[in-house]
PDB file of C-alpha atoms in Angstrom:
ATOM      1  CA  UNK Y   1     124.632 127.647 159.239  1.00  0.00           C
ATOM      2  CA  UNK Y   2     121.481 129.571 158.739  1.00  0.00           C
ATOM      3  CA  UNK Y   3     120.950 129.534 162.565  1.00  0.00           C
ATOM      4  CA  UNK Y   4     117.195 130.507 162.980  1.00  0.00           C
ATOM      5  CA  UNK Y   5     114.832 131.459 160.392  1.00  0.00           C
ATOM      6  CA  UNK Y   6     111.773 132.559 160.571  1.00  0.00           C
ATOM      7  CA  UNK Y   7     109.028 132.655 157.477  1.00  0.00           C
ATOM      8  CA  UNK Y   8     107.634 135.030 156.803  1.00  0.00           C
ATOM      9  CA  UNK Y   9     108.824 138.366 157.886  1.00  0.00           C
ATOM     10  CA  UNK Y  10     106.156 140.196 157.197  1.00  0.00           C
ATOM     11  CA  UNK Y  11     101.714 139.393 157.393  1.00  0.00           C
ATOM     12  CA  UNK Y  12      99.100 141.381 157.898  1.00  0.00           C
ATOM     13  CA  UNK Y  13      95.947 139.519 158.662  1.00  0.00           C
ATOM     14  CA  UNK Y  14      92.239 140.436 159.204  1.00  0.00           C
ATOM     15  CA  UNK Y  15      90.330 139.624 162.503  1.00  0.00           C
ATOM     16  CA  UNK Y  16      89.310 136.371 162.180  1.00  0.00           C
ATOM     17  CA  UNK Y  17      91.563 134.903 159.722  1.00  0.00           C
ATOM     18  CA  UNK Y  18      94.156 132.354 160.503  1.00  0.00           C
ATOM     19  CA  UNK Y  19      97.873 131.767 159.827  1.00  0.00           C
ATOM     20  CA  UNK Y  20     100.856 129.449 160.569  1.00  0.00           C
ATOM     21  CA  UNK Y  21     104.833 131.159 161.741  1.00  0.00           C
ATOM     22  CA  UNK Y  22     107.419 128.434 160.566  1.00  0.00           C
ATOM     23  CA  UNK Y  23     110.528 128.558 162.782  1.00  0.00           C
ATOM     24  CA  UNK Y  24     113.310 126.672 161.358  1.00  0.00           C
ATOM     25  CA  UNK Y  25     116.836 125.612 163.226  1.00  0.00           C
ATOM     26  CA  UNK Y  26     119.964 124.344 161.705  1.00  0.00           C
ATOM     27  CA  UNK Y  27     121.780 123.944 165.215  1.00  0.00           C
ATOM     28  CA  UNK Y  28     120.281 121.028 166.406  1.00  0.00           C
ATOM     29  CA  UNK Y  29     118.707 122.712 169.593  1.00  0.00           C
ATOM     30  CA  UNK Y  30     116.248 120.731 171.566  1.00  0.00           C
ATOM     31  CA  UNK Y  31     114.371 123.312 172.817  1.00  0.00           C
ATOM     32  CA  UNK Y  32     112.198 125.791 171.202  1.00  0.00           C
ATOM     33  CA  UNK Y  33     110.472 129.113 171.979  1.00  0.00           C
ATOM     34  CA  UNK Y  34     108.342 131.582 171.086  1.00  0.00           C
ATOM     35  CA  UNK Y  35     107.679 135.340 172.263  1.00  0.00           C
ATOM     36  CA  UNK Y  36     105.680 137.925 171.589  1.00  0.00           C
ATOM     37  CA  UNK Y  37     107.744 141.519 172.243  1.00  0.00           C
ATOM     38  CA  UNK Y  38     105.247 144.489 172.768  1.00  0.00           C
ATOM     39  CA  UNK Y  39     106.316 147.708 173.512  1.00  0.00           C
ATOM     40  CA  UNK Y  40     107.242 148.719 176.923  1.00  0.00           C
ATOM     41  CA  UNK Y  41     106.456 144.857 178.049  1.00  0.00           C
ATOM     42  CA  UNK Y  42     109.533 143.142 176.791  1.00  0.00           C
ATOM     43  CA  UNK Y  43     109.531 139.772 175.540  1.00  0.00           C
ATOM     44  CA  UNK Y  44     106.238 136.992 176.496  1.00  0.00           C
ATOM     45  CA  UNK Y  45     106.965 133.463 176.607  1.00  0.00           C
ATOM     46  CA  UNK Y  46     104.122 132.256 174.362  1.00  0.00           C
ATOM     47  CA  UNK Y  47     104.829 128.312 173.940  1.00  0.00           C
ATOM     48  CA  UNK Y  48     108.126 126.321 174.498  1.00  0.00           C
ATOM     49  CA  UNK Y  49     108.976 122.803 173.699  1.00  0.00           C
ATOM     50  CA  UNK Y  50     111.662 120.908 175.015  1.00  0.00           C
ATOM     51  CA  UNK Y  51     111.935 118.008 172.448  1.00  0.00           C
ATOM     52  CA  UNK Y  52     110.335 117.098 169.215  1.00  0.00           C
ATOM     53  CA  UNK Y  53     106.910 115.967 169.935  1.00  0.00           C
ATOM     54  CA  UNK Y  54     106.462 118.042 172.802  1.00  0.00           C
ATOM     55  CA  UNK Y  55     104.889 121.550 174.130  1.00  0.00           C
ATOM     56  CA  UNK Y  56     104.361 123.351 176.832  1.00  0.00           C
ATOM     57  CA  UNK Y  57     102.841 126.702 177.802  1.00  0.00           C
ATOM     58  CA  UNK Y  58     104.102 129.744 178.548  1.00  0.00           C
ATOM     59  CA  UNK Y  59     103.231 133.077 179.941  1.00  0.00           C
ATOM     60  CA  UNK Y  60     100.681 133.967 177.201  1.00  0.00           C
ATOM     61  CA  UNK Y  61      99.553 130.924 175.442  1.00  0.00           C
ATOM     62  CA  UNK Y  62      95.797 131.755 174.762  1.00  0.00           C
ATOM     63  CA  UNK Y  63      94.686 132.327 171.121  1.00  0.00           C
ATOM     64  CA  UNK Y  64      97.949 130.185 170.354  1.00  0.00           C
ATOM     65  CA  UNK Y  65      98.516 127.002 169.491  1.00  0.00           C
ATOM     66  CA  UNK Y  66     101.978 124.977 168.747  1.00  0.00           C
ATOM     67  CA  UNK Y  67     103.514 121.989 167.140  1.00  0.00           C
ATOM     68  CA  UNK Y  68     106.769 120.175 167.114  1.00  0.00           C
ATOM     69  CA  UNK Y  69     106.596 117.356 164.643  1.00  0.00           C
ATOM     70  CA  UNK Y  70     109.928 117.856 163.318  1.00  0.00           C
ATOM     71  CA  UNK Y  71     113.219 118.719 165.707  1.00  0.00           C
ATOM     72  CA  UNK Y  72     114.027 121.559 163.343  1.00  0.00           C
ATOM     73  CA  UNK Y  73     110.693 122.883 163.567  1.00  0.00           C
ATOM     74  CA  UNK Y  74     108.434 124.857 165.627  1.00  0.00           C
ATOM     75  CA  UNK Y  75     105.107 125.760 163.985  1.00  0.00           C
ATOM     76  CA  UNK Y  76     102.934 129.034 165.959  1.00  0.00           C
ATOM     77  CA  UNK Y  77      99.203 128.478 165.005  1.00  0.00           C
ATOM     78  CA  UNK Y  78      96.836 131.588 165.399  1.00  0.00           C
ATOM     79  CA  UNK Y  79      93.322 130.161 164.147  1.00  0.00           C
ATOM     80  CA  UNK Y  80      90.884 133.587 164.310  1.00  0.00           C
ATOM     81  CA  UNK Y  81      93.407 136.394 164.877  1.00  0.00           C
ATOM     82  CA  UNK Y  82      92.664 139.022 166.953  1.00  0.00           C
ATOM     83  CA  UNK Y  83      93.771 142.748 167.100  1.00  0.00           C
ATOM     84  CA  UNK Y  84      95.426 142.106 170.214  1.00  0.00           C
ATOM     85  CA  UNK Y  85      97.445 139.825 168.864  1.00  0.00           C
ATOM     86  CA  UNK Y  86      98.934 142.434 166.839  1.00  0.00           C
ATOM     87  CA  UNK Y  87     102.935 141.824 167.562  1.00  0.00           C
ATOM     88  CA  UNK Y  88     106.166 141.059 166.607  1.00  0.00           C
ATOM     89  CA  UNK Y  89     106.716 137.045 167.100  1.00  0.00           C
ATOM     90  CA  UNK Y  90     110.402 135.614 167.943  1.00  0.00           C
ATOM     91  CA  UNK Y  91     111.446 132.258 167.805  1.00  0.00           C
ATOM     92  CA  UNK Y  92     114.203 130.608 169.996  1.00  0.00           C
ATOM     93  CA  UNK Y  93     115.954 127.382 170.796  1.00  0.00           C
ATOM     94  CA  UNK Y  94     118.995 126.746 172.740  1.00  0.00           C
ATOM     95  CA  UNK Y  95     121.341 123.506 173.633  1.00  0.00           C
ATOM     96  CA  UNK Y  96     120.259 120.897 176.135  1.00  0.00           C
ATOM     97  CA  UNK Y  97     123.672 122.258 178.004  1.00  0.00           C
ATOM     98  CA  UNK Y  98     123.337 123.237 181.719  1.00  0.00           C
ATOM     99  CA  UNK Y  99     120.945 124.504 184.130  1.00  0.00           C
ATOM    100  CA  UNK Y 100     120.323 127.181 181.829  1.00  0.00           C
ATOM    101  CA  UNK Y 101     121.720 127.856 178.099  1.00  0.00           C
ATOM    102  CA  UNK Y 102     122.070 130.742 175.940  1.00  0.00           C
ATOM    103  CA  UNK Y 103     119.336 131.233 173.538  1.00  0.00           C
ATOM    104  CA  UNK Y 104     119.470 131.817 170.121  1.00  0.00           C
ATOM    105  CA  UNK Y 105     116.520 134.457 168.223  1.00  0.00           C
ATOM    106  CA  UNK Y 106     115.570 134.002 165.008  1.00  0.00           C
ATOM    107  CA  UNK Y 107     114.806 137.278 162.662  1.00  0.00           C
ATOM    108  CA  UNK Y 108     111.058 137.702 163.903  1.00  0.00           C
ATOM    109  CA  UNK Y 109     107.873 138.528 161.879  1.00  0.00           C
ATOM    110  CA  UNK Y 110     105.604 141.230 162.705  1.00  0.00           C
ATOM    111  CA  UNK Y 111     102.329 140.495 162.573  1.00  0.00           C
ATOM    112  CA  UNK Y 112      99.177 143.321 162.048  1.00  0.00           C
ATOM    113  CA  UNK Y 113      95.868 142.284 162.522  1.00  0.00           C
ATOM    114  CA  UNK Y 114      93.526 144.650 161.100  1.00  0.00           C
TER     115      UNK Y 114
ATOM    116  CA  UNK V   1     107.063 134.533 191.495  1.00  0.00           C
ATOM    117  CA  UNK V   2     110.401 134.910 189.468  1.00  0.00           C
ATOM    118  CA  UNK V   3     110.410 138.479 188.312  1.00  0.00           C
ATOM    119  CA  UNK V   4     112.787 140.931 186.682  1.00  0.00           C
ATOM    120  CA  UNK V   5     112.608 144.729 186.449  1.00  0.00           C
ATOM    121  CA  UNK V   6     113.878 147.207 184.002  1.00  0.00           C
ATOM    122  CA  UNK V   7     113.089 150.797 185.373  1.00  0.00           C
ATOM    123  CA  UNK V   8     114.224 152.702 182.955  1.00  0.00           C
ATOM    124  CA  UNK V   9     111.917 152.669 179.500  1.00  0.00           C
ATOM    125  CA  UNK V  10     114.668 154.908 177.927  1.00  0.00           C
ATOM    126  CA  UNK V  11     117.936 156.162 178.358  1.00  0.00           C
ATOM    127  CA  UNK V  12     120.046 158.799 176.555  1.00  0.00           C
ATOM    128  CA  UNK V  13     123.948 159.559 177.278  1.00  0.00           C
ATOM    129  CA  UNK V  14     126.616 161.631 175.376  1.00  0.00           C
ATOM    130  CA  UNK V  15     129.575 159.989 173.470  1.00  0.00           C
ATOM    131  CA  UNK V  16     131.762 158.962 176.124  1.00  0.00           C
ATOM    132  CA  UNK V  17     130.195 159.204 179.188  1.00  0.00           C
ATOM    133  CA  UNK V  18     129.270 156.510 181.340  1.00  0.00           C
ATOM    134  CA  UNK V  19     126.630 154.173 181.278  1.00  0.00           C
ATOM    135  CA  UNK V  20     124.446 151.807 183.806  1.00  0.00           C
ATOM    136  CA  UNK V  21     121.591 150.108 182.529  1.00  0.00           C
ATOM    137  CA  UNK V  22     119.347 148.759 185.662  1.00  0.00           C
ATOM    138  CA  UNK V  23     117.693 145.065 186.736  1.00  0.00           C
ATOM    139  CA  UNK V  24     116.577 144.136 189.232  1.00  0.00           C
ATOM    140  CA  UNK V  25     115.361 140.364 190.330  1.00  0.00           C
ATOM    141  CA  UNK V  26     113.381 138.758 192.095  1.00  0.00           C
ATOM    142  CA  UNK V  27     114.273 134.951 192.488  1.00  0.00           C
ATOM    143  CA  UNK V  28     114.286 132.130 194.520  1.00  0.00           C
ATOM    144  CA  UNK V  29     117.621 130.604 194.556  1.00  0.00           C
ATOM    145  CA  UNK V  30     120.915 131.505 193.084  1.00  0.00           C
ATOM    146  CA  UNK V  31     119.862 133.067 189.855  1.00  0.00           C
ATOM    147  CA  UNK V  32     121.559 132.645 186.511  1.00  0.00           C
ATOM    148  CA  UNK V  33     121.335 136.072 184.893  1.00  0.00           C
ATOM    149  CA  UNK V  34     121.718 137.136 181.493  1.00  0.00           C
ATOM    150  CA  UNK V  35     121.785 140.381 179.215  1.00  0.00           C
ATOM    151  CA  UNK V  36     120.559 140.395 175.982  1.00  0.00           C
ATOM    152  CA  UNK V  37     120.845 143.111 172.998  1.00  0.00           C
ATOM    153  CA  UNK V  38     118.887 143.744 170.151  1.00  0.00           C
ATOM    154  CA  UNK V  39     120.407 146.300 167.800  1.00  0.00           C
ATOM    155  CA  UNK V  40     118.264 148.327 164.900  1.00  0.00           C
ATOM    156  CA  UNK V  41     116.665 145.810 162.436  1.00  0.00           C
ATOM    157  CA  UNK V  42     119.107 142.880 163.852  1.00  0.00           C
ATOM    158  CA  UNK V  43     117.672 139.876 166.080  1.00  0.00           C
ATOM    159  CA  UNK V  44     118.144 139.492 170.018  1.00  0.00           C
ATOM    160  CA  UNK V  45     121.575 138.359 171.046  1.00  0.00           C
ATOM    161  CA  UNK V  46     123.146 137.455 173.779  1.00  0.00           C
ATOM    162  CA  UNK V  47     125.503 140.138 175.304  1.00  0.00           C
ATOM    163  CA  UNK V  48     126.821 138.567 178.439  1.00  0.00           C
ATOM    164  CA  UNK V  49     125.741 136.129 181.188  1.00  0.00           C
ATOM    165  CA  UNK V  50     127.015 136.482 184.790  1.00  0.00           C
ATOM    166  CA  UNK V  51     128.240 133.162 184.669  1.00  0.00           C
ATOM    167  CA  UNK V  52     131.034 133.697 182.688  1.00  0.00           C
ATOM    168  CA  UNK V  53     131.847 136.572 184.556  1.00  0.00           C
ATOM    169  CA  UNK V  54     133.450 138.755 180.919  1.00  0.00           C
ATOM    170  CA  UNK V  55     133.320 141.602 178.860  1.00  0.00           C
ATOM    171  CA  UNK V  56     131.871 142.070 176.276  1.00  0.00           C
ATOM    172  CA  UNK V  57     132.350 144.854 173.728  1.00  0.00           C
ATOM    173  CA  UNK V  58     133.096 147.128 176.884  1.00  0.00           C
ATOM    174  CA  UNK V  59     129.990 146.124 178.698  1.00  0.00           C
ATOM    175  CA  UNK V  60     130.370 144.512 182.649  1.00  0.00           C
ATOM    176  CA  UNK V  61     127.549 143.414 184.567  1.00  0.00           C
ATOM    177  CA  UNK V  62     128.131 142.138 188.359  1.00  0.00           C
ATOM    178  CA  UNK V  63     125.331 140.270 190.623  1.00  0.00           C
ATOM    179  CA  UNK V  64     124.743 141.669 193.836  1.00  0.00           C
ATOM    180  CA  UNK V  65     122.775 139.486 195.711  1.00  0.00           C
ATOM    181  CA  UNK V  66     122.305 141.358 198.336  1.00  0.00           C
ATOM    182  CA  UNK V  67     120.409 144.263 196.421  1.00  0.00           C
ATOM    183  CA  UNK V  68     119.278 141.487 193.661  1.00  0.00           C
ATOM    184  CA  UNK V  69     120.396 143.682 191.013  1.00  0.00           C
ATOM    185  CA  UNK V  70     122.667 142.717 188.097  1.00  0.00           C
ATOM    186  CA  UNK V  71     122.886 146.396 186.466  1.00  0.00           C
ATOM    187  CA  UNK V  72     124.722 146.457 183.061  1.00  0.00           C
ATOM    188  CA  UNK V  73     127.772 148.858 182.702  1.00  0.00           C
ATOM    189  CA  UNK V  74     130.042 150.682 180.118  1.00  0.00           C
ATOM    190  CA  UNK V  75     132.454 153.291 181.530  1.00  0.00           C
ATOM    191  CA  UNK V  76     132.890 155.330 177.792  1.00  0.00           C
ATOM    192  CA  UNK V  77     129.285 154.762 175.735  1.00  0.00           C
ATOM    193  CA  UNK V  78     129.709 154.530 171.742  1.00  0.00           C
ATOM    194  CA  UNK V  79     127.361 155.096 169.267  1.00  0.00           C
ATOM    195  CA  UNK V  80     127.170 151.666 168.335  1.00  0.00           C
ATOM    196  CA  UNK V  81     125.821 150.602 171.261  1.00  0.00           C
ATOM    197  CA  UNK V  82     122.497 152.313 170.677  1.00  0.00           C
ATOM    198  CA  UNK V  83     120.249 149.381 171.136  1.00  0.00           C
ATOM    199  CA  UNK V  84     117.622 147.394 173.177  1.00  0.00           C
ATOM    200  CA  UNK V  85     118.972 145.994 176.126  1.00  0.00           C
ATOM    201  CA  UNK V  86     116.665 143.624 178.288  1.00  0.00           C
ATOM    202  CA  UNK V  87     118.011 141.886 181.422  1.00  0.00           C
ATOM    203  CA  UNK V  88     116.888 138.121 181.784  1.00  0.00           C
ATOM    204  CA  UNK V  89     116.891 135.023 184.392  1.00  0.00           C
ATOM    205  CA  UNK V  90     115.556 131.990 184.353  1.00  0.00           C
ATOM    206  CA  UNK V  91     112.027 131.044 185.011  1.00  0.00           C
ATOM    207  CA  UNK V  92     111.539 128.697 187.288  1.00  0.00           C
ATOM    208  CA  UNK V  93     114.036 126.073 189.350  1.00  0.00           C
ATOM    209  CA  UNK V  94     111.409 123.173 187.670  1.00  0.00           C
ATOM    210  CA  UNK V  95     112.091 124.798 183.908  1.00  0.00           C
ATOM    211  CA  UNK V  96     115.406 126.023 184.167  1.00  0.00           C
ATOM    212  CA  UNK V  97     115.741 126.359 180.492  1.00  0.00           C
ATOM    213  CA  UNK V  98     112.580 129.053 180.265  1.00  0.00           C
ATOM    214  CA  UNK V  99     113.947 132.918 180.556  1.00  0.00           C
ATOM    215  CA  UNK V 100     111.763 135.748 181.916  1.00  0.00           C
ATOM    216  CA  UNK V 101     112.653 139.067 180.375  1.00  0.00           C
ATOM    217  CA  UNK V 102     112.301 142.321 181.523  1.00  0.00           C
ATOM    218  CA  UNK V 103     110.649 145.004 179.595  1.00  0.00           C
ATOM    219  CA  UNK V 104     113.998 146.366 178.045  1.00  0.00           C
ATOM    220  CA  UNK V 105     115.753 149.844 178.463  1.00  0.00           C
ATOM    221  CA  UNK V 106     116.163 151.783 174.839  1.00  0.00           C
ATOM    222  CA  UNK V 107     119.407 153.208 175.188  1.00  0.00           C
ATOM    223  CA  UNK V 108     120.522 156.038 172.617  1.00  0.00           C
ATOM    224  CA  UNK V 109     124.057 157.226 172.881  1.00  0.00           C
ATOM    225  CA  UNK V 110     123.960 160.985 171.213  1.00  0.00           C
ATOM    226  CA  UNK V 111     127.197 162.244 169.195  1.00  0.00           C
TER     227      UNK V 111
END
């Protein structure tokens, strides 16, 4: 099992531009995250979804925008980057198991906007 | 507002000396706590969760309700465990399956 993925690793974008994080899970989780991690402000809750189909904000959704077509898959959309959105992105998903399961991170990608 | 605090940005010990990493929580409820780890160039894992109540690699964390902390503990540091720690809990009782983090303590153990 490839657990999470993330594609791609690596971008660096200019203000204004737009691009599309793939997050990919093998383990049939039915939720999905993703965070923003900043330094000295730990990890953001951007978007979640708890089931294909569905989304759901999070802490810091603006400038962001998500899909969940697929189970596997939970697309971040930035469409005109901004500086501030200069980050590194994680992507998450954990079990429908509990009152509160144990997630799972994928690689991240770190993202420059110039 | 569920909240969780990490006051210490960074933290440096010696080889073998004791460690406590700090949280603290604010939460409405009986909280579910957990500690993650993120180790140089290696994605955020789980380290423990108070639930289970174990140890892992060395590391103990108890919850003490009554000071809402749920401080992270090794009594002999290795170098290995230079890392990110951040302390996390859930939410929100209506999206139990959201985690708030804190802002993470980088620990460095020195040689």
């Amino acid at each position: 099992n490839a657990g999470v993925t993330q594609t791609p690793k690596f971008r660096v974008l200019k203000t204004g531009q737009s691009m599309t994080l793939l997050c990919a899970q093998d383990m049939n989780h039915e939720y999905m995250y993703w965070y923003r991690q900043d330094p000295g402000m730990g990890l953001r809750l951007i978007h979640y979804s708890v089931g294909e189909g569905t989304t759901a904000k999070g802490e810091v959704p603006d400038g962001y925008n998500v899909s969940r077509l697929k189970k596997q898959n939970f697309l971040l959309g930035l469409e005109s980057a901004a500086p501030s959105q200069t980050s590194v992105y994680f992507c998450a998903s954990s079990n429908f198991a509990g009152v509160v399961s144990r997630q799972f991170f994928g690689p991240g990608t770190r993202l420059t906007v110039l | 507002a569920q909240r969780v605090t990490q006051p210490e940005k960074l933290l440096s010990v010696f080889k073998g000396a004791p460690v406590e990493l700090k949280c603290n929580y604010s939460y409405s409820g009986s909280p579910e706590l957990f500690w993650y780890v993120q180790y140089s160039r290696q994605r955020l894992q789980l380290l423990l969760r108070h639930i289970s109540r174990e140890s892992i690699k060395g590391f103990t964390a108890d919850l003490n309700k009554g000071e809402t902390s749920f401080h992270l503990k090794k009594p002999f540091a290795q170098e290995e465990d230079s890392a990110m720690y951040y302390c996390a809990l859930p939410a929100g009782s209506g999206s139990a399956r959201q985690l708030t983090f804190g802002s993470g303590t980088q620990l460095t153990v020195l040689p």
